[in-house]
Amino acid sequence: MSAPGAAPDFDGAYTELLPLGPDTTDYRRLTDGGVSVVRAAGRDMLRVEPEALTALTDTAMGDLAHLLRPSHLAGLRAVLDDPLSSANDRFVAADLLRNACVAAGGVLPMCQDTGTAIVVGARTAAVLTDGDDHRRIAAGVHAAYRRLNLRYSQMAPLTMWREANTGTNLPAQIDIGLAPGTDLRYRLLYLAKGGGSANKTFLFQETKALLEEERMLAFLEARLRELGTSACPPYHLAVVVGGTSAEAALKTAKLASARHLDSLPGGGTPQGRGFRDRGFERKVLELTRRIGYGAQFGGRHFCHDVRVVRLPRHGGSLPVALAVSCSADRQAEAVITPDGVFLERLETDPARFLPDVDADALPEPVRIDLDRPMERIRADLSAVPVGGRVALTGTMVVARDIAHARIAADLERGRPLPGYLRDHPVYYAGPAKTPDGRPSGSFGPTTAGRMDRYVEDFQRAGGSLVMLAKGNRSRRVAESCRARGGFYLGSVGGPAARLAAEHILSSEPIDHTDLGMEAVRRIRVRDFPAFMVIDDKGGDFYASIAEPPLQIAPAPPR
């Protein structure tokens, strides 16, 4: 044994935890400026100027807001071409493709939640910068969010209980590490992660008892049913089994959902490298198709694909992490080399993935005139079956988390519910910035479940009797709707640019205007598409298609 402070005996058994294969990304070169090769410490070094990092980040965040990977768009087209797809699968996939076409124009972002900016990077010791990479990258994020019609979503805690929007979409999450080797290469992964999909990242602390195929499949089925549709499927799903720590499992799941780890090897080694189990991936994908949620409103395309990564673990711990990338599938690889600054080539012509014929044909929707007394609106909705499609025209109000919390606090103090919640349907949403000359910015639905706690009190006070948002809801919402004659309509999660461009005629703040994108708004819509999810009889679309999950056999005694 070596003495303390001496170089330890080492037999060379070190192995990379996540050994990636060759980088096959299709890149475009942004510039050959801002990089140079210099001689230092007796070897060639890559010098990266601060402005190169800032400009790369600005361009990357702009691309992520408006463009998607060709492989993701091809997955949506595959839903249309699959003869086993449900009609609702095809409707959602076609809507998302059309949304991509609108967003590719560079004015309206694909999703109203333009996300938390996340940058994961690694550079070898042979790459020189000014040492302030985080600040240079943050400057690029700030420039993009100021320049474009994006939304500021980052909340700064002023006290334990009081917050304020930063008004910049900063801080970003920036994680830059040291890569092994001496290559003249700085690799980065850019992500824009919306709250809906970020909220569907889960960690489960399990035990060795779960390491059996049927038990694992049963476990995953139960967890995927809980995952639900509120994060805008079809998903790219990542499952990580193992990890040297809980946080390592979660980070790996995020990277795998972005397809950053696709080139991992297909098997393990005695030294403990991570790997992908492609055979088990196919089994999990088939499981997702049997669940029945489909691409939001029933079918088989709950997930585009699945990545399963197996990691080494401590013998007394088995973390299992789940993560998804949603229909706003926003990530891009980047690399800086002596040849210049390169960014992944995203699709600028998504229209080429649209079919020549209308592949999403559904029966004509029930048309609902919203500019009538609420009783008449509810009478028309009462005739629509659960799962049926409607087209909404007229006036709605928009309110989400903070506005609901304020209104609930007023209600507890004995103040009446605002008349706008009694007279109009309420749309849970928060728009991105409004481009010049347009009635609104991108304006898709937010996750309905976050407002579940307010429904009973609001409906008891005569409001929120027609609600519109995305995703499944709790049983107590269905029970309240049955008791008070309420309805919950599901909007397709994802096509925020198309909703703004084609269905929203006007938008104006009417209450709590200090809240910015969270202010209560009045909007007028035309043929706004939605599905009946919960009706006034207590019927719940997602409950009706969700069979009980497989039972997990009890673990053997320890």
Coordinates of C-alpha atoms in Angstrom, one line a residue:
M1 CA 0.0 0.0 0.0
S2 CA 1.3 3.5 -0.9
A3 CA 2.1 5.9 1.9
P4 CA -0.3 8.9 2.3
G5 CA 0.3 11.5 -0.3
A6 CA 2.2 9.2 -2.6
A7 CA 0.9 8.2 -6.0
P8 CA -1.4 5.2 -5.3
D9 CA -0.9 1.8 -6.9
F10 CA -3.2 1.6 -9.9
D11 CA -3.6 -1.3 -12.3
G12 CA -5.2 0.8 -15.1
A13 CA -8.7 -0.6 -14.6
Y14 CA -10.3 2.8 -14.9
T15 CA -13.3 2.9 -17.2
E16 CA -15.5 5.7 -18.4
L17 CA -18.9 5.6 -16.8
L18 CA -20.7 6.7 -20.0
P19 CA -18.4 5.9 -22.9
L20 CA -19.8 7.4 -26.1
G21 CA -19.0 6.3 -29.6
P22 CA -18.2 8.5 -32.6
D23 CA -20.2 11.7 -32.9
T24 CA -22.4 11.2 -36.0
T25 CA -24.4 14.5 -35.6
D26 CA -25.2 16.4 -38.8
Y27 CA -23.7 19.8 -38.1
R28 CA -23.7 23.2 -39.9
R29 CA -20.8 25.5 -39.4
L30 CA -21.8 28.9 -38.0
T31 CA -18.4 30.5 -38.2
D32 CA -14.7 29.8 -38.3
G33 CA -14.0 32.9 -36.3
G34 CA -13.4 33.1 -32.6
V35 CA -11.3 30.0 -32.5
S36 CA -7.6 29.5 -33.0
V37 CA -4.8 26.9 -32.3
V38 CA -2.1 28.2 -30.1
R39 CA 1.1 26.6 -28.7
A40 CA 1.2 26.4 -24.9
A41 CA 2.8 24.0 -22.3
G42 CA 4.6 22.3 -25.2
R43 CA 1.5 21.3 -27.1
D44 CA -1.2 22.6 -29.4
M45 CA -4.2 24.1 -27.6
L46 CA -7.6 25.3 -28.9
R47 CA -8.3 28.9 -28.0
V48 CA -12.0 29.8 -27.8
E49 CA -12.9 33.5 -27.6
P50 CA -15.7 34.6 -25.3
E51 CA -17.8 36.0 -28.1
A52 CA -17.8 32.6 -29.8
L53 CA -19.6 31.0 -26.9
T54 CA -22.1 33.8 -26.6
A55 CA -22.9 33.9 -30.3
L56 CA -23.2 30.1 -30.4
T57 CA -25.6 30.1 -27.5
D58 CA -27.7 32.9 -28.9
T59 CA -28.1 31.0 -32.2
A60 CA -28.8 27.7 -30.5
M61 CA -31.5 29.0 -28.3
G62 CA -33.2 30.7 -31.2
D63 CA -33.1 27.5 -33.3
L64 CA -34.5 25.4 -30.4
A65 CA -37.5 27.7 -30.1
H66 CA -38.6 27.3 -33.7
L67 CA -37.0 24.1 -35.2
L68 CA -37.1 20.4 -34.5
R69 CA -34.8 17.5 -35.4
P70 CA -35.6 15.7 -38.7
S71 CA -35.8 12.4 -36.7
H72 CA -38.5 13.8 -34.4
L73 CA -40.6 15.0 -37.4
A74 CA -40.1 11.7 -39.1
G75 CA -41.5 10.1 -36.0
L76 CA -44.7 12.2 -36.3
R77 CA -45.0 11.2 -39.9
A78 CA -44.6 7.6 -38.9
V79 CA -47.7 7.9 -36.7
L80 CA -49.7 9.1 -39.7
D81 CA -48.4 6.2 -41.8
D82 CA -48.9 3.5 -39.1
P83 CA -52.1 1.5 -40.0
L84 CA -52.6 0.7 -36.4
S85 CA -52.7 4.3 -35.3
S86 CA -56.0 5.5 -33.9
A87 CA -57.8 8.4 -35.5
N88 CA -56.9 10.6 -32.5
D89 CA -53.2 9.5 -32.8
R90 CA -53.2 10.8 -36.4
F91 CA -55.1 14.0 -35.5
V92 CA -52.5 14.9 -32.9
A93 CA -49.5 14.0 -35.1
A94 CA -50.8 16.0 -38.0
D95 CA -51.5 19.0 -35.7
L96 CA -48.0 18.9 -34.4
L97 CA -46.5 18.7 -37.9
R98 CA -48.6 21.7 -38.9
N99 CA -47.4 23.5 -35.8
A100 CA -43.8 22.8 -36.7
C101 CA -44.5 24.5 -40.1
V102 CA -45.8 27.6 -38.4
A103 CA -42.9 27.7 -35.9
A104 CA -40.3 27.3 -38.6
G105 CA -41.1 30.7 -39.9
G106 CA -39.1 32.1 -36.9
V107 CA -41.8 34.4 -35.5
L108 CA -43.9 32.2 -33.2
P109 CA -42.1 29.7 -31.1
M110 CA -43.4 26.1 -31.3
C111 CA -44.5 26.1 -27.6
Q112 CA -45.6 29.0 -25.4
D113 CA -43.5 27.6 -22.6
T114 CA -40.1 28.5 -24.1
G115 CA -38.5 26.7 -21.3
T116 CA -35.6 26.8 -18.9
A117 CA -32.3 27.2 -20.8
I118 CA -30.0 24.2 -20.0
V119 CA -26.5 23.9 -21.3
V120 CA -24.4 20.8 -20.7
G121 CA -20.8 21.0 -21.9
A122 CA -17.5 19.3 -21.7
R123 CA -14.1 20.4 -22.8
T124 CA -10.7 18.7 -22.6
A125 CA -7.7 20.3 -20.9
A126 CA -6.4 21.2 -24.3
V127 CA -9.2 23.8 -24.7
L128 CA -8.5 27.3 -23.5
T129 CA -11.1 30.0 -22.7
D130 CA -11.1 33.1 -20.5
G131 CA -12.4 30.9 -17.7
D132 CA -15.8 32.6 -17.5
D133 CA -17.7 30.1 -19.7
H134 CA -20.9 30.2 -17.6
R135 CA -21.1 34.0 -17.9
R136 CA -20.5 33.9 -21.7
I137 CA -23.2 31.3 -22.2
A138 CA -25.7 33.1 -20.0
A139 CA -25.1 36.2 -22.1
G140 CA -26.1 34.2 -25.2
V141 CA -29.3 33.0 -23.5
H142 CA -30.2 36.5 -22.4
A143 CA -29.6 37.8 -26.0
A144 CA -31.9 35.2 -27.5
Y145 CA -34.8 35.7 -25.1
R146 CA -34.6 39.5 -25.6
R147 CA -34.4 39.3 -29.3
L148 CA -37.1 36.7 -30.0
N149 CA -40.8 36.3 -29.1
L150 CA -40.1 34.0 -26.2
R151 CA -41.4 33.9 -22.7
Y152 CA -39.7 34.7 -19.4
S153 CA -40.5 31.9 -17.0
Q154 CA -37.8 32.0 -14.3
M155 CA -39.0 33.0 -10.9
A156 CA -36.6 34.5 -8.3
P157 CA -37.3 33.8 -4.7
L158 CA -37.3 37.1 -2.8
T159 CA -38.2 35.5 0.5
M160 CA -39.1 31.9 1.3
W161 CA -42.7 32.6 0.2
R162 CA -42.5 35.6 -2.2
E163 CA -41.2 35.4 -5.8
A164 CA -40.8 37.7 -8.8
N165 CA -40.2 36.9 -12.5
T166 CA -36.6 37.8 -13.4
G167 CA -37.7 39.3 -16.7
T168 CA -34.8 37.8 -18.5
N169 CA -35.4 34.0 -18.4
L170 CA -32.2 33.8 -16.4
P171 CA -30.7 32.1 -14.5
A172 CA -30.0 29.3 -16.9
Q173 CA -28.8 25.9 -15.8
I174 CA -25.2 25.6 -17.0
D175 CA -23.1 22.6 -16.3
I176 CA -19.6 22.6 -17.9
G177 CA -17.2 19.8 -17.0
L178 CA -13.8 18.5 -18.0
A179 CA -13.7 15.8 -20.6
P180 CA -11.0 13.1 -20.6
G181 CA -8.3 13.2 -23.2
T182 CA -6.5 16.0 -25.1
D183 CA -8.7 16.5 -28.2
L184 CA -9.0 20.0 -29.4
R185 CA -12.8 19.8 -28.9
Y186 CA -15.4 21.6 -26.8
R187 CA -18.8 19.8 -26.9
L188 CA -22.1 21.3 -25.8
L189 CA -25.7 20.2 -25.6
Y190 CA -28.3 22.9 -25.6
L191 CA -31.8 22.2 -24.2
A192 CA -34.9 24.3 -23.7
K193 CA -37.0 22.4 -21.1
G194 CA -40.6 23.5 -20.4
G195 CA -42.2 23.1 -17.0
G196 CA -44.6 20.4 -18.2
S197 CA -42.0 17.9 -19.3
A198 CA -39.5 18.8 -16.6
N199 CA -42.2 18.0 -14.0
K200 CA -42.3 14.5 -15.5
T201 CA -38.8 13.6 -14.3
F202 CA -39.0 11.1 -11.5
L203 CA -36.6 9.2 -9.1
F204 CA -37.6 6.0 -7.4
Q205 CA -35.3 4.5 -4.8
E206 CA -35.7 0.7 -5.3
T207 CA -33.9 -2.5 -4.3
K208 CA -32.3 -5.5 -5.9
A209 CA -35.7 -7.2 -5.9
L210 CA -36.7 -5.1 -8.9
L211 CA -33.9 -6.5 -11.1
E212 CA -36.1 -9.1 -12.8
E213 CA -37.7 -8.5 -16.2
E214 CA -41.3 -9.1 -15.4
R215 CA -41.2 -7.3 -12.1
M216 CA -39.4 -4.3 -13.9
L217 CA -42.0 -4.2 -16.6
A218 CA -44.9 -4.2 -14.1
F219 CA -43.1 -1.4 -12.2
L220 CA -42.7 0.6 -15.3
E221 CA -46.3 0.2 -16.4
A222 CA -47.5 1.5 -13.1
R223 CA -45.1 4.5 -13.3
L224 CA -46.0 5.3 -16.9
R225 CA -49.7 5.3 -16.1
E226 CA -49.0 7.9 -13.4
L227 CA -46.8 9.8 -15.9
G228 CA -50.0 10.6 -17.9
T229 CA -50.4 12.9 -20.9
S230 CA -49.9 16.4 -19.4
A231 CA -46.4 16.8 -20.8
C232 CA -47.5 16.6 -24.4
P233 CA -46.9 13.2 -25.8
P234 CA -45.8 11.4 -28.0
Y235 CA -42.7 11.3 -25.7
H236 CA -39.1 10.3 -26.1
L237 CA -38.8 8.2 -22.9
A238 CA -35.7 7.5 -21.0
V239 CA -35.4 4.9 -18.2
V240 CA -32.2 4.7 -16.2
V241 CA -31.6 1.7 -13.9
G242 CA -28.8 2.1 -11.4
G243 CA -26.4 5.0 -10.8
T244 CA -23.6 5.8 -8.4
S245 CA -26.0 8.3 -6.8
A246 CA -29.5 9.5 -7.2
E247 CA -28.4 12.7 -8.9
A248 CA -26.3 10.7 -11.4
A249 CA -29.3 8.6 -12.4
L250 CA -31.4 11.7 -12.9
K251 CA -28.8 13.5 -15.0
T252 CA -28.3 10.4 -17.1
A253 CA -32.0 10.2 -17.7
K254 CA -32.2 13.8 -18.9
L255 CA -29.3 13.3 -21.3
A256 CA -30.7 10.0 -22.6
S257 CA -34.1 11.6 -23.3
A258 CA -32.3 14.2 -25.4
R259 CA -30.6 11.3 -27.3
H260 CA -27.2 12.5 -26.2
L261 CA -26.3 9.0 -25.1
D262 CA -27.4 7.1 -28.1
S263 CA -23.9 5.9 -29.0
L264 CA -23.4 4.1 -25.6
P265 CA -22.3 0.5 -26.0
G266 CA -24.7 -2.4 -25.9
G267 CA -23.3 -4.3 -23.0
G268 CA -21.5 -3.9 -19.7
T269 CA -18.1 -4.8 -18.4
P270 CA -16.7 -6.0 -15.0
Q271 CA -15.3 -2.5 -14.5
G272 CA -18.8 -1.0 -14.4
R273 CA -19.4 1.0 -17.6
G274 CA -22.9 2.2 -18.4
F275 CA -24.7 0.8 -21.5
R276 CA -28.0 0.7 -23.4
D277 CA -30.2 -2.4 -23.4
R278 CA -31.8 -2.1 -26.8
G279 CA -33.7 -5.4 -26.4
F280 CA -35.4 -4.2 -23.2
E281 CA -36.0 -0.8 -24.9
R282 CA -38.2 -2.6 -27.5
K283 CA -40.2 -4.4 -24.7
V284 CA -40.8 -1.1 -22.9
L285 CA -41.9 0.6 -26.1
E286 CA -44.4 -2.2 -26.7
L287 CA -45.6 -1.7 -23.1
T288 CA -46.3 2.0 -23.8
R289 CA -48.3 1.1 -26.9
R290 CA -50.6 -1.2 -24.8
I291 CA -51.4 1.4 -22.1
G292 CA -53.9 3.1 -24.4
Y293 CA -53.1 6.7 -23.8
G294 CA -51.7 7.2 -27.3
A295 CA -50.7 10.6 -28.6
Q296 CA -52.8 12.4 -25.8
F297 CA -56.4 11.2 -26.6
G298 CA -56.2 7.4 -27.0
G299 CA -54.3 5.1 -29.2
R300 CA -50.9 3.4 -29.3
H301 CA -48.4 6.3 -29.8
F302 CA -47.8 7.4 -26.3
C303 CA -44.0 7.3 -27.0
H304 CA -42.0 7.7 -30.2
D305 CA -39.1 5.6 -28.7
V306 CA -37.5 4.5 -25.5
R307 CA -33.9 4.6 -24.2
V308 CA -33.0 2.3 -21.4
V309 CA -29.6 2.9 -19.7
R310 CA -28.1 0.5 -17.2
L311 CA -25.6 2.0 -14.7
P312 CA -23.5 0.5 -12.0
R313 CA -24.8 1.0 -8.4
H314 CA -24.0 0.6 -4.8
G315 CA -25.0 -2.8 -3.6
G316 CA -27.5 -1.3 -1.1
S317 CA -29.2 1.1 -3.5
L318 CA -31.1 0.9 -6.8
P319 CA -32.1 4.3 -8.1
V320 CA -34.5 4.2 -11.1
A321 CA -35.0 7.5 -13.0
L322 CA -37.6 8.4 -15.7
A323 CA -37.5 11.4 -18.0
V324 CA -39.2 12.5 -21.1
S325 CA -38.7 14.9 -24.0
C326 CA -42.1 16.1 -25.1
S327 CA -43.6 17.3 -28.4
A328 CA -41.5 20.5 -28.0
D329 CA -38.5 18.3 -28.4
R330 CA -35.9 21.1 -28.1
Q331 CA -32.3 20.1 -28.0
A332 CA -29.3 20.5 -30.2
E333 CA -25.7 19.3 -30.1
A334 CA -22.8 21.8 -30.7
V335 CA -19.1 21.4 -31.1
I336 CA -16.2 23.8 -31.3
T337 CA -13.0 22.6 -33.0
P338 CA -10.1 24.2 -34.8
D339 CA -12.3 24.2 -37.9
G340 CA -14.8 26.5 -36.4
V341 CA -18.1 26.6 -34.4
F342 CA -20.7 24.0 -35.4
L343 CA -24.4 23.6 -34.4
E344 CA -26.6 20.6 -35.1
R345 CA -28.6 21.1 -38.3
L346 CA -32.3 21.2 -37.4
E347 CA -35.1 20.9 -39.9
T348 CA -36.0 24.2 -41.7
D349 CA -38.6 22.7 -44.0
P350 CA -40.9 20.5 -41.8
A351 CA -43.6 20.7 -44.5
R352 CA -41.8 17.9 -46.3
F353 CA -43.1 15.5 -43.6
L354 CA -46.7 16.4 -44.2
P355 CA -48.7 13.8 -46.2
D356 CA -50.2 14.7 -49.6
V357 CA -53.7 13.9 -48.4
D358 CA -55.5 14.6 -45.2
A359 CA -54.3 11.7 -43.0
D360 CA -55.9 13.0 -39.8
A361 CA -59.5 13.0 -40.9
L362 CA -61.9 12.7 -38.1
P363 CA -65.7 13.2 -38.0
E364 CA -66.7 16.9 -38.0
P365 CA -66.4 18.4 -34.5
V366 CA -69.4 19.7 -32.5
R367 CA -69.3 23.5 -32.9
I368 CA -69.8 25.4 -29.6
D369 CA -70.7 29.1 -29.6
L370 CA -69.1 30.6 -26.4
D371 CA -70.8 34.0 -26.7
R372 CA -74.0 32.7 -25.1
P373 CA -75.1 32.3 -21.4
M374 CA -73.1 29.6 -19.6
E375 CA -76.2 27.5 -19.2
R376 CA -76.7 27.2 -22.9
I377 CA -73.0 26.4 -23.5
R378 CA -73.2 23.6 -20.9
A379 CA -76.4 22.2 -22.4
D380 CA -74.6 21.8 -25.8
L381 CA -71.5 20.3 -24.1
S382 CA -73.7 17.8 -22.2
A383 CA -74.6 16.2 -25.5
V384 CA -70.9 15.6 -26.5
P385 CA -69.7 12.1 -25.6
V386 CA -66.4 11.6 -23.6
G387 CA -63.7 11.5 -26.2
G388 CA -65.7 13.6 -28.7
R389 CA -64.2 16.5 -30.5
V390 CA -65.5 20.1 -30.3
A391 CA -64.6 23.4 -32.0
L392 CA -64.9 26.5 -29.8
T393 CA -65.7 30.0 -31.1
G394 CA -66.2 33.1 -29.0
T395 CA -64.9 34.4 -25.7
M396 CA -62.8 32.7 -23.1
V397 CA -60.8 33.9 -20.1
V398 CA -57.2 32.8 -19.5
A399 CA -55.9 32.1 -16.0
R400 CA -53.3 29.8 -14.5
D401 CA -51.3 29.1 -11.4
I402 CA -50.7 32.4 -9.7
A403 CA -54.0 34.0 -10.7
H404 CA -55.8 31.0 -9.4
A405 CA -54.0 31.3 -6.1
R406 CA -54.9 34.9 -5.7
I407 CA -58.5 34.4 -6.6
A408 CA -58.7 31.5 -4.1
A409 CA -57.2 33.7 -1.4
D410 CA -59.9 36.3 -2.1
L411 CA -62.6 33.7 -2.0
E412 CA -61.3 32.5 1.4
R413 CA -61.6 36.1 2.6
G414 CA -65.3 36.2 1.7
R415 CA -65.0 38.1 -1.6
P416 CA -67.1 36.9 -4.5
L417 CA -65.6 34.9 -7.4
P418 CA -64.9 37.2 -10.4
G419 CA -67.8 37.4 -12.9
Y420 CA -65.5 36.4 -15.7
L421 CA -65.0 32.9 -14.2
R422 CA -68.7 32.4 -14.0
D423 CA -69.6 33.8 -17.4
H424 CA -66.9 32.3 -19.6
P425 CA -64.9 29.1 -20.0
V426 CA -61.5 29.3 -18.4
Y427 CA -58.4 28.4 -20.4
Y428 CA -55.3 27.4 -18.4
A429 CA -52.5 29.0 -20.4
G430 CA -49.8 31.7 -20.4
P431 CA -48.7 33.2 -23.7
A432 CA -45.2 34.0 -25.1
K433 CA -44.4 37.5 -26.1
T434 CA -46.7 38.9 -28.8
P435 CA -45.0 39.6 -32.2
D436 CA -45.7 43.0 -33.9
G437 CA -48.9 42.9 -35.9
R438 CA -50.3 39.7 -34.4
P439 CA -53.1 39.2 -31.8
S440 CA -51.0 37.1 -29.5
G441 CA -47.8 35.1 -29.1
S442 CA -47.7 31.3 -29.0
F443 CA -50.5 30.3 -26.7
G444 CA -50.9 26.6 -26.0
P445 CA -52.4 25.0 -22.9
T446 CA -50.6 24.4 -19.7
T447 CA -50.9 21.4 -17.4
A448 CA -54.4 21.1 -16.0
G449 CA -53.5 19.1 -12.9
R450 CA -51.8 22.1 -11.3
M451 CA -55.2 23.8 -10.9
D452 CA -57.0 20.7 -9.5
R453 CA -57.0 22.0 -6.0
Y454 CA -59.1 25.0 -6.9
V455 CA -61.8 23.3 -8.9
E456 CA -64.2 22.3 -6.1
D457 CA -64.2 25.7 -4.4
F458 CA -64.5 27.6 -7.7
Q459 CA -67.3 25.4 -9.0
R460 CA -69.1 25.7 -5.7
A461 CA -69.0 29.4 -6.2
G462 CA -70.5 29.1 -9.7
G463 CA -67.2 29.4 -11.7
S464 CA -64.8 27.2 -13.7
L465 CA -67.8 25.2 -15.0
V466 CA -66.1 24.8 -18.4
M467 CA -62.3 24.4 -18.2
L468 CA -59.8 23.9 -21.1
A469 CA -56.1 22.8 -20.7
K470 CA -54.0 19.7 -21.4
G471 CA -53.5 16.4 -19.7
N472 CA -55.4 14.2 -17.3
R473 CA -56.9 15.3 -14.0
S474 CA -57.6 13.9 -10.6
R475 CA -60.8 11.9 -9.7
R476 CA -61.9 14.7 -7.4
V477 CA -62.2 17.0 -10.5
A478 CA -64.5 14.5 -12.2
E479 CA -66.6 14.2 -9.1
S480 CA -66.9 17.9 -8.8
C481 CA -68.0 18.2 -12.4
R482 CA -70.6 15.5 -11.9
A483 CA -71.9 17.2 -8.8
R484 CA -72.0 20.7 -10.3
G485 CA -72.5 20.2 -14.0
G486 CA -69.0 21.0 -15.0
F487 CA -66.8 20.1 -18.0
Y488 CA -63.1 19.7 -18.7
L489 CA -62.0 19.9 -22.3
G490 CA -58.6 18.8 -23.4
S491 CA -56.6 20.8 -25.9
V492 CA -53.8 19.2 -27.9
G493 CA -50.6 19.9 -26.0
G494 CA -47.8 21.2 -28.2
P495 CA -49.2 23.2 -31.2
A496 CA -49.0 26.6 -29.5
A497 CA -47.7 28.4 -32.6
R498 CA -50.6 27.1 -34.8
L499 CA -53.2 28.0 -32.1
A500 CA -51.9 31.6 -32.1
A501 CA -51.7 31.8 -35.9
E502 CA -55.0 30.2 -36.8
H503 CA -57.4 30.2 -33.9
I504 CA -56.8 33.1 -31.5
L505 CA -58.3 36.4 -32.8
S506 CA -57.6 38.7 -29.9
S507 CA -56.1 38.8 -26.5
E508 CA -56.1 41.5 -23.7
P509 CA -55.3 41.5 -20.0
I510 CA -58.3 42.1 -17.8
D511 CA -57.1 41.4 -14.2
H512 CA -54.0 40.8 -12.1
T513 CA -52.1 42.6 -14.9
D514 CA -48.9 42.8 -12.8
L515 CA -48.4 39.1 -13.4
G516 CA -47.2 39.4 -17.0
M517 CA -47.8 36.1 -18.8
E518 CA -49.7 34.9 -15.7
A519 CA -52.2 37.8 -15.9
V520 CA -55.9 37.0 -16.4
R521 CA -56.7 37.7 -20.0
R522 CA -59.8 37.7 -22.3
I523 CA -59.3 36.1 -25.6
R524 CA -61.5 35.5 -28.6
V525 CA -61.1 32.3 -30.5
R526 CA -62.4 30.7 -33.7
D527 CA -62.8 27.0 -34.2
F528 CA -60.4 26.3 -31.3
P529 CA -60.0 22.5 -31.3
A530 CA -60.6 20.4 -28.1
F531 CA -61.7 17.0 -26.9
M532 CA -64.3 16.2 -24.2
V533 CA -62.2 14.7 -21.4
I534 CA -64.5 15.0 -18.3
D535 CA -68.3 15.6 -18.7
D536 CA -71.1 16.6 -16.4
K537 CA -71.9 13.0 -15.6
G538 CA -68.5 12.3 -14.1
G539 CA -67.2 10.4 -17.2
D540 CA -63.4 10.7 -17.5
F541 CA -61.8 9.8 -20.9
Y542 CA -58.4 8.8 -19.3
A543 CA -60.0 6.7 -16.6
S544 CA -62.1 4.9 -19.2
I545 CA -59.1 3.8 -21.2
A546 CA -56.7 3.0 -18.4
E547 CA -56.9 -0.6 -17.3
P548 CA -55.6 -1.5 -13.9
P549 CA -51.8 -1.9 -14.0
L550 CA -50.1 -5.2 -13.7
Q551 CA -49.6 -6.3 -10.1
I552 CA -46.1 -6.3 -8.9
A553 CA -45.3 -9.4 -6.9
P554 CA -44.1 -8.7 -3.4
A555 CA -40.4 -8.6 -2.9
P556 CA -38.9 -11.7 -1.2
P557 CA -38.0 -11.3 2.5
R558 CA -34.8 -9.5 3.2

